[in-house]
């Protein structure tokens, strides 16, 4: 929330607007106020402990800024999302996923030449080492693709160990990871269903290549549809970054120990897997399917979500930051419609999703708790329309989020003020006591 305290101009109070005063035990200390480029204000408490002996306590980091960042701006009250200053609506309407990735990682939109050479770099690095394919084959068939992907991305550091070689350059490592992530995802799907591995083709764009690797088969040619490719571009643009969310924080935290990019991103994939985060898209579809299978009546599900004694939540609802609406949802709903009409499909789950969205808009529980659909609410319907299997949903999110993880990792690495992330705690265990030998324990 921006400036939740009413602003009192310094001239009226005589106070320094860049400083706050904290009084503890009758003694006062000054705490600097940091201001972001969109007027967000924060107390810089980095010297609090040395000044007062106190730390701050904020479980879940609900009110804690972990860094200063110039990548993504989110205003949860006004439903605003911008990458490097550009509104998500404009990027979704005009950009491609590759161009957006370039923007996030390099901070400016590329020129034609820069975009061409970035795309060329991605094309060059799209294949994975053949030995990795043998590695894949040893996973049990029911292994979840997110677990496989996290392991395989970490394994890239073994197959491409030149990461710290200055000649290799960070751009090559970044392009290698961006390009191979999509290939690894498609291979994990093909192996999980016992199909041939399909290699990427140089003439296809990033998104078209992914669809081709997923759905081409020795017995059926996959016809690339440019409208579906465009929709996939938008889908991944919508996921490309979301400032300091759970998985990005994992990437930054692990990266703060100066691990390589592959290891940092692998931790992000693991965090994203959880149903409260990127795994929610899979959970939403399971919930919508349950509603459908039980006759389509949404009322009992809404009642359960409101019942404090029931752990059930409406999946795809609620967000730590967005409190009025998530600007990605309307665009996601649009691409669902595009894909369904283009593929001449009808999905009953879309009708159920819309009924849930409309009913909760009028319901005081959801209004009072600021619960609205989030990016995951409609995304599964789009993925189902283009034949992405359910357990690949979080993988699709991970491919989309990759440019953001890379940009955030790079920004934190380049930050001269960057320290090893190491939070403190308030200890609540037993006071000091002596070890009791086992024969004397009651
Ligand atoms: N359904 C019903 N009630 C909910 C829901 C929901 N989906 N989400 C939150 N609430 C209620 C909680 O029960 C709590 O109620 P109370 O204050 O009366 O006890 C209140 O809203 C606040 O909930 P918290 O869990 O404290 O809110 P927080 O900001 O920590 O959680 C989260 C955000 C995790 C996204 C939560 O809304 C949730 O679990 N949603 C469902 C899972 C989901 O869709 N996750 C994807 C998020 S987007 C993303 O990560 C890409």
XYZ file of C-alpha atoms and ligand atoms in Angstrom:
493
model
C 0.000 0.000 0.000
C 1.358 3.445 -0.846
C 1.631 5.907 2.022
C -0.899 4.406 4.396
C -0.209 7.165 6.909
C -1.680 10.508 5.885
C 1.145 12.652 4.611
C 1.945 15.624 6.805
C 4.122 18.099 4.910
C 7.400 18.654 6.739
C 6.914 22.435 6.628
C 3.867 22.101 8.934
C 5.481 19.875 11.509
C 9.045 21.085 11.320
C 10.077 17.418 11.032
C 12.677 16.092 8.592
C 10.627 14.215 5.916
C 13.533 11.828 5.317
C 13.687 10.660 8.935
C 11.335 8.900 11.333
C 11.801 8.870 15.083
C 11.447 5.694 17.098
C 11.216 5.896 20.857
C 12.014 2.781 22.882
C 12.496 2.671 26.648
C 12.304 6.452 26.719
C 15.227 6.858 24.266
C 14.745 8.042 20.699
C 16.603 7.236 17.525
C 16.291 8.448 13.975
C 15.398 5.995 11.219
C 15.920 7.016 7.573
C 12.868 6.980 5.291
C 13.572 5.578 1.837
C 11.430 6.735 -1.094
C 10.834 4.711 -4.267
C 10.329 6.231 -7.721
C 6.536 5.727 -7.437
C 6.306 7.377 -4.021
C 6.433 4.178 -1.950
C 8.037 4.847 1.406
C 9.940 2.523 3.712
C 11.806 2.713 6.971
C 15.423 1.674 6.518
C 15.903 -0.389 9.649
C 19.270 -1.871 8.672
C 20.996 -0.049 11.566
C 18.136 -0.579 14.041
C 19.856 -3.308 16.042
C 23.088 -1.393 16.464
C 21.141 1.702 17.529
C 18.545 0.065 19.818
C 19.419 -3.608 20.341
C 16.080 -4.497 18.723
C 15.272 -6.429 15.561
C 11.961 -6.360 13.682
C 9.619 -9.351 13.522
C 7.465 -9.883 10.424
C 6.491 -13.520 9.765
C 5.820 -14.107 6.084
C 7.583 -10.789 5.262
C 4.113 -9.223 4.989
C 5.509 -5.769 5.636
C 9.177 -6.142 4.841
C 10.979 -4.865 1.758
C 13.898 -7.194 1.084
C 15.606 -5.036 -1.548
C 15.401 -1.981 -3.758
C 14.602 -3.027 -7.316
C 14.178 -1.248 -10.656
C 12.539 -4.187 -12.459
C 8.822 -4.459 -11.715
C 6.300 -2.129 -10.123
C 3.122 -3.498 -8.571
C 0.458 -1.323 -6.966
C -1.898 -3.747 -5.262
C -4.486 -1.103 -4.386
C -4.846 0.253 -7.909
C -4.241 -3.062 -9.733
C -1.143 -1.832 -11.588
C 1.673 -3.989 -12.950
C 4.573 -2.582 -14.977
C 7.802 -4.156 -16.187
C 10.615 -1.566 -16.313
C 7.905 1.100 -16.276
C 5.822 -0.310 -19.148
C 2.227 -1.341 -18.294
C 1.494 -5.050 -18.579
C -1.493 -4.249 -20.829
C 0.814 -2.625 -23.433
C 3.336 -5.447 -23.339
C 0.560 -8.030 -23.687
C -0.875 -6.130 -26.658
C 2.359 -5.418 -28.553
C 5.372 -7.348 -27.278
C 6.595 -10.924 -27.573
C 7.794 -13.099 -24.733
C 11.386 -12.935 -26.003
C 11.308 -9.142 -26.282
C 9.776 -8.869 -22.793
C 12.474 -11.197 -21.445
C 15.100 -8.916 -22.992
C 13.417 -5.875 -21.430
C 13.342 -7.420 -17.957
C 16.915 -8.694 -18.072
C 18.562 -5.720 -19.833
C 16.294 -2.934 -18.530
C 15.486 -1.414 -21.960
C 13.491 -2.522 -24.971
C 15.865 -3.957 -27.595
C 16.583 -2.359 -30.952
C 15.797 -4.507 -34.018
C 19.429 -5.645 -34.161
C 19.591 -6.410 -30.441
C 16.381 -8.424 -30.608
C 17.647 -10.335 -33.640
C 20.923 -11.228 -31.976
C 19.200 -12.171 -28.694
C 16.785 -14.428 -30.625
C 19.726 -15.927 -32.502
C 21.511 -16.661 -29.220
C 18.369 -18.411 -27.950
C 18.195 -20.468 -31.143
C 21.857 -21.472 -30.864
C 21.397 -22.728 -27.323
C 18.099 -24.560 -27.679
C 19.448 -28.123 -27.705
C 20.318 -29.943 -24.497
C 23.323 -32.198 -24.029
C 22.372 -35.665 -25.271
C 23.487 -37.271 -21.980
C 20.800 -35.288 -20.169
C 18.185 -37.227 -22.093
C 19.465 -40.505 -20.591
C 19.295 -38.840 -17.224
C 15.617 -38.018 -17.868
C 14.757 -41.590 -18.763
C 15.534 -42.826 -15.268
C 12.777 -40.879 -13.568
C 9.738 -43.003 -12.708
C 6.833 -42.357 -15.103
C 4.666 -40.699 -12.449
C 7.365 -38.224 -11.367
C 6.007 -34.670 -11.264
C 7.555 -32.552 -14.061
C 8.279 -29.703 -11.595
C 10.553 -31.962 -9.531
C 12.257 -33.137 -12.725
C 12.625 -29.593 -14.044
C 14.151 -28.285 -10.787
C 16.693 -31.130 -10.826
C 17.494 -30.794 -14.508
C 17.998 -27.037 -14.310
C 20.383 -27.553 -11.390
C 22.106 -30.285 -13.438
C 22.808 -27.779 -16.220
C 25.666 -26.548 -14.018
C 27.238 -30.008 -14.373
C 26.698 -30.224 -18.134
C 27.689 -26.608 -18.826
C 30.269 -25.909 -16.138
C 31.812 -22.833 -17.817
C 29.503 -20.477 -15.940
C 32.287 -18.729 -14.089
C 34.525 -18.549 -17.140
C 34.746 -14.846 -18.027
C 34.990 -15.798 -21.733
C 31.621 -17.541 -21.476
C 29.942 -14.301 -20.402
C 26.717 -13.946 -18.476
C 24.723 -13.389 -21.678
C 25.534 -16.879 -22.902
C 24.574 -18.447 -19.575
C 21.327 -16.460 -19.546
C 20.482 -17.379 -23.152
C 21.404 -20.997 -22.525
C 19.091 -21.232 -19.542
C 16.183 -19.367 -21.184
C 16.387 -21.530 -24.262
C 17.058 -24.874 -22.641
C 14.370 -24.486 -19.974
C 11.731 -24.707 -22.687
C 13.445 -27.712 -24.283
C 13.815 -29.464 -20.904
C 10.137 -28.878 -20.159
C 9.031 -30.381 -23.478
C 11.379 -33.373 -23.073
C 10.090 -34.058 -19.562
C 6.554 -34.131 -20.933
C 7.407 -36.426 -23.858
C 9.308 -38.843 -21.667
C 6.550 -38.872 -19.041
C 4.024 -40.030 -21.663
C 6.464 -42.441 -23.297
C 6.812 -40.440 -26.521
C 9.800 -39.677 -28.708
C 11.856 -36.680 -27.774
C 11.360 -33.984 -30.404
C 14.290 -31.643 -31.032
C 13.791 -27.896 -31.512
C 13.894 -26.452 -35.029
C 15.921 -23.369 -35.799
C 13.316 -21.791 -38.048
C 10.667 -21.559 -35.309
C 10.238 -18.753 -32.800
C 10.632 -19.398 -29.069
C 6.943 -20.075 -28.400
C 6.253 -21.916 -31.674
C 9.227 -24.172 -30.976
C 7.865 -25.081 -27.566
C 4.495 -26.100 -29.021
C 6.249 -28.011 -31.775
C 8.459 -29.934 -29.308
C 5.427 -30.720 -27.137
C 3.031 -31.900 -29.811
C 4.879 -32.967 -32.951
C 5.074 -36.747 -33.232
C 6.438 -39.278 -35.705
C 2.846 -40.110 -36.717
C 1.263 -36.651 -36.711
C 2.594 -33.341 -37.932
C 1.849 -30.477 -35.546
C 0.478 -27.526 -37.491
C 1.636 -24.284 -35.950
C -1.216 -21.822 -35.563
C -0.005 -18.222 -35.279
C -2.984 -17.174 -33.117
C -2.155 -19.859 -30.573
C 1.521 -18.892 -30.708
C 0.493 -15.275 -30.065
C -1.716 -16.349 -27.134
C 1.180 -18.334 -25.657
C 3.413 -15.263 -25.970
C 0.850 -13.272 -23.998
C 0.441 -16.063 -21.434
C 4.176 -16.058 -20.737
C 4.429 -12.238 -20.764
C 1.780 -12.162 -18.013
C 3.914 -14.482 -15.881
C 7.312 -12.966 -16.673
C 7.920 -11.167 -13.371
C 6.081 -10.181 -10.240
C 8.640 -8.479 -7.998
C 9.468 -10.099 -4.648
C 7.063 -13.058 -4.642
C 7.880 -16.365 -2.918
C 9.874 -18.000 -5.746
C 11.727 -14.804 -6.709
C 12.648 -14.307 -3.084
C 13.963 -17.879 -3.073
C 16.082 -17.105 -6.155
C 17.466 -13.927 -4.599
C 18.061 -15.530 -1.203
C 19.856 -18.580 -2.605
C 21.673 -16.305 -5.071
C 22.877 -14.119 -2.187
C 25.184 -16.990 -1.209
C 26.753 -16.417 -4.673
C 25.616 -19.753 -6.124
C 25.472 -20.049 -9.916
C 22.379 -18.999 -11.864
C 21.209 -22.572 -12.462
C 21.214 -23.412 -8.744
C 19.419 -20.164 -7.870
C 16.709 -20.732 -10.516
C 16.302 -24.348 -9.456
C 15.338 -23.117 -5.966
C 12.817 -20.752 -7.575
C 11.224 -23.656 -9.448
C 10.903 -25.612 -6.187
C 9.234 -22.661 -4.444
C 6.895 -22.072 -7.377
C 5.679 -25.679 -7.227
C 3.652 -25.097 -4.032
C -0.144 -24.864 -4.336
C -0.185 -21.481 -2.561
C 2.053 -20.104 -5.310
C 2.589 -21.351 -8.904
C 1.031 -24.739 -8.178
C -2.284 -22.915 -7.744
C -3.070 -23.161 -11.479
C -3.168 -26.962 -11.211
C -5.158 -26.742 -7.958
C -7.694 -24.363 -9.602
C -8.422 -26.854 -12.380
C -8.814 -29.687 -9.881
C -11.258 -27.531 -7.905
C -13.241 -26.481 -11.011
C -13.359 -30.119 -12.138
C -14.661 -31.155 -8.685
C -17.404 -28.543 -8.939
C -18.256 -29.757 -12.442
C -18.266 -33.437 -11.398
C -20.540 -32.674 -8.471
C -23.191 -31.130 -10.746
C -21.870 -27.580 -11.227
C -23.352 -25.994 -8.086
C -20.817 -23.454 -6.785
C -22.700 -22.587 -3.571
C -21.308 -25.420 -1.378
C -17.748 -24.568 -2.448
C -18.211 -20.897 -1.623
C -19.701 -21.864 1.743
C -16.725 -24.115 2.495
C -14.243 -21.372 1.548
C -15.956 -19.051 4.054
C -16.096 -21.635 6.853
C -13.302 -20.956 9.366
C -13.383 -24.599 10.482
C -12.765 -25.875 6.976
C -9.238 -25.581 5.536
C -10.678 -25.408 1.990
C -9.876 -22.211 0.053
C -11.059 -21.073 -3.330
C -7.944 -21.706 -5.354
C -6.970 -18.907 -7.708
C -8.435 -16.361 -5.280
C -6.580 -13.916 -3.088
C -3.191 -12.326 -3.373
C -0.692 -10.946 -0.908
C -0.330 -7.706 -2.879
C -3.421 -7.167 -5.079
C -6.333 -5.983 -2.989
C -8.754 -4.704 -5.659
C -7.963 -6.673 -8.800
C -5.103 -8.445 -10.524
C -4.569 -6.725 -13.897
C -3.416 -9.988 -15.472
C -6.773 -11.715 -14.980
C -8.782 -9.902 -17.667
C -6.016 -10.481 -20.234
C -5.804 -14.140 -19.246
C -9.576 -14.494 -19.651
C -9.264 -12.959 -23.132
C -6.620 -15.437 -24.265
C -8.769 -18.303 -22.935
C -11.562 -17.095 -25.206
C -9.192 -16.684 -28.171
C -7.769 -20.178 -27.777
C -11.142 -21.839 -27.242
C -12.774 -20.130 -30.217
C -9.753 -20.649 -32.478
C -9.644 -24.350 -31.596
C -13.446 -24.585 -31.764
C -13.635 -25.916 -28.221
C -16.050 -25.312 -25.407
C -14.858 -25.748 -21.832
C -17.536 -26.067 -19.125
C -14.884 -25.126 -16.561
C -14.761 -21.599 -18.034
C -18.465 -21.139 -17.282
C -17.972 -22.425 -13.730
C -14.970 -20.113 -13.255
C -17.004 -17.126 -14.414
C -19.918 -18.081 -12.129
C -17.503 -18.243 -9.174
C -15.938 -14.913 -10.093
C -19.348 -13.224 -10.416
C -20.817 -14.730 -7.233
C -17.829 -13.762 -5.103
C -17.993 -10.160 -6.382
C -21.295 -9.791 -4.530
C -20.312 -11.716 -1.420
C -19.336 -9.720 1.685
C -16.789 -12.347 2.836
C -14.785 -11.971 -0.374
C -15.263 -8.201 -0.497
C -14.217 -7.730 3.139
C -11.202 -10.029 2.755
C -10.187 -8.366 -0.548
C -10.320 -11.712 -2.338
C -10.399 -11.556 -6.134
C -9.284 -13.973 -8.833
C -5.517 -13.995 -9.340
C -3.416 -14.840 -12.416
C -3.862 -18.570 -11.825
C -7.650 -18.478 -11.958
C -8.141 -18.595 -15.733
C -4.670 -19.729 -16.779
C -5.448 -23.454 -16.505
C -8.380 -23.116 -18.885
C -6.071 -21.611 -21.505
C -3.499 -24.356 -21.003
C -6.115 -27.094 -21.160
C -7.430 -25.578 -24.410
C -3.992 -25.854 -26.021
C -3.606 -29.437 -24.685
C -1.056 -28.820 -21.940
C -1.497 -31.666 -19.423
C -2.464 -30.766 -15.851
C 0.833 -31.671 -14.195
C 2.681 -29.424 -16.673
C 0.750 -26.322 -15.568
C 3.285 -25.192 -12.952
C 6.059 -25.903 -15.476
C 4.384 -23.481 -17.889
C 4.357 -20.879 -15.122
C 8.049 -21.556 -14.439
C 9.033 -21.031 -18.091
C 7.140 -17.739 -18.033
C 8.674 -16.578 -14.734
C 12.235 -17.405 -15.805
C 13.108 -13.957 -17.283
C 12.016 -12.360 -14.010
C 14.121 -14.737 -11.920
C 17.129 -14.057 -14.144
C 16.614 -10.281 -14.025
C 16.225 -10.321 -10.241
C 19.246 -12.589 -9.738
C 21.352 -10.364 -12.011
C 20.190 -7.170 -10.317
C 21.024 -8.522 -6.889
C 24.434 -9.765 -8.073
C 25.283 -6.360 -9.563
C 24.176 -4.474 -6.438
C 27.293 -3.243 -4.609
C 25.278 -3.044 -1.347
C 24.185 -6.680 -1.665
C 24.823 -8.834 1.377
C 24.302 -12.492 2.190
C 20.609 -12.870 3.115
C 20.462 -13.957 6.691
C 17.343 -13.021 8.690
C 17.308 -13.022 12.466
C 14.727 -14.580 14.767
C 13.149 -14.255 18.155
C 14.041 -17.397 20.069
C 11.085 -18.897 21.983
C 12.607 -22.227 23.095
C 13.655 -23.322 26.594
C 16.162 -21.238 28.556
C 19.696 -22.625 29.085
C 19.630 -26.057 30.766
C 22.056 -28.941 31.256
C 22.344 -32.125 29.260
C 20.772 -35.048 31.181
C 22.432 -38.470 30.633
C 19.968 -41.015 29.185
C 19.924 -43.223 32.309
C 18.801 -40.272 34.430
C 15.923 -39.193 32.173
C 12.446 -39.895 33.532
N -10.349 -18.581 -0.180
C -10.970 -18.278 0.988
N -10.441 -17.493 1.949
C -9.219 -16.991 1.722
C -8.522 -17.245 0.531
C -9.130 -18.057 -0.443
N -8.499 -18.341 -1.583
N -7.317 -16.606 0.571
C -7.262 -15.969 1.753
N -8.424 -16.194 2.449
C -8.781 -15.635 3.753
C -8.021 -16.355 4.881
O -8.770 -17.446 5.381
C -7.865 -15.248 5.891
O -9.114 -15.071 6.524
P -9.203 -14.542 8.066
O -8.426 -13.265 8.093
O -10.681 -14.359 8.296
O -8.568 -15.603 8.910
C -7.625 -14.010 5.037
O -8.280 -14.293 3.777
C -6.168 -13.682 4.771
O -5.530 -14.866 4.297
P -3.967 -15.069 4.356
O -3.643 -16.491 4.032
O -3.426 -14.515 5.642
O -3.516 -14.083 3.187
P -2.106 -14.084 2.500
O -1.912 -12.746 1.936
O -1.062 -14.622 3.402
O -2.320 -15.202 1.355
C -2.616 -16.344 -0.647
C -2.331 -14.981 0.004
C -1.592 -17.389 -0.178
C -2.476 -16.177 -2.160
C -4.042 -16.792 -0.270
O -4.989 -15.838 -0.705
C -4.387 -18.176 -0.822
O -4.095 -19.182 -0.177
N -5.027 -18.237 -2.044
C -5.332 -19.491 -2.692
C -4.104 -20.041 -3.384
C -3.752 -19.245 -4.630
O -4.583 -18.940 -5.461
N -2.447 -18.958 -4.759
C -1.907 -18.240 -5.918
C -1.510 -16.851 -5.533
S -0.938 -15.961 -6.916
C 0.595 -16.562 -7.147
O 1.300 -16.946 -6.248
C 1.044 -16.653 -8.468
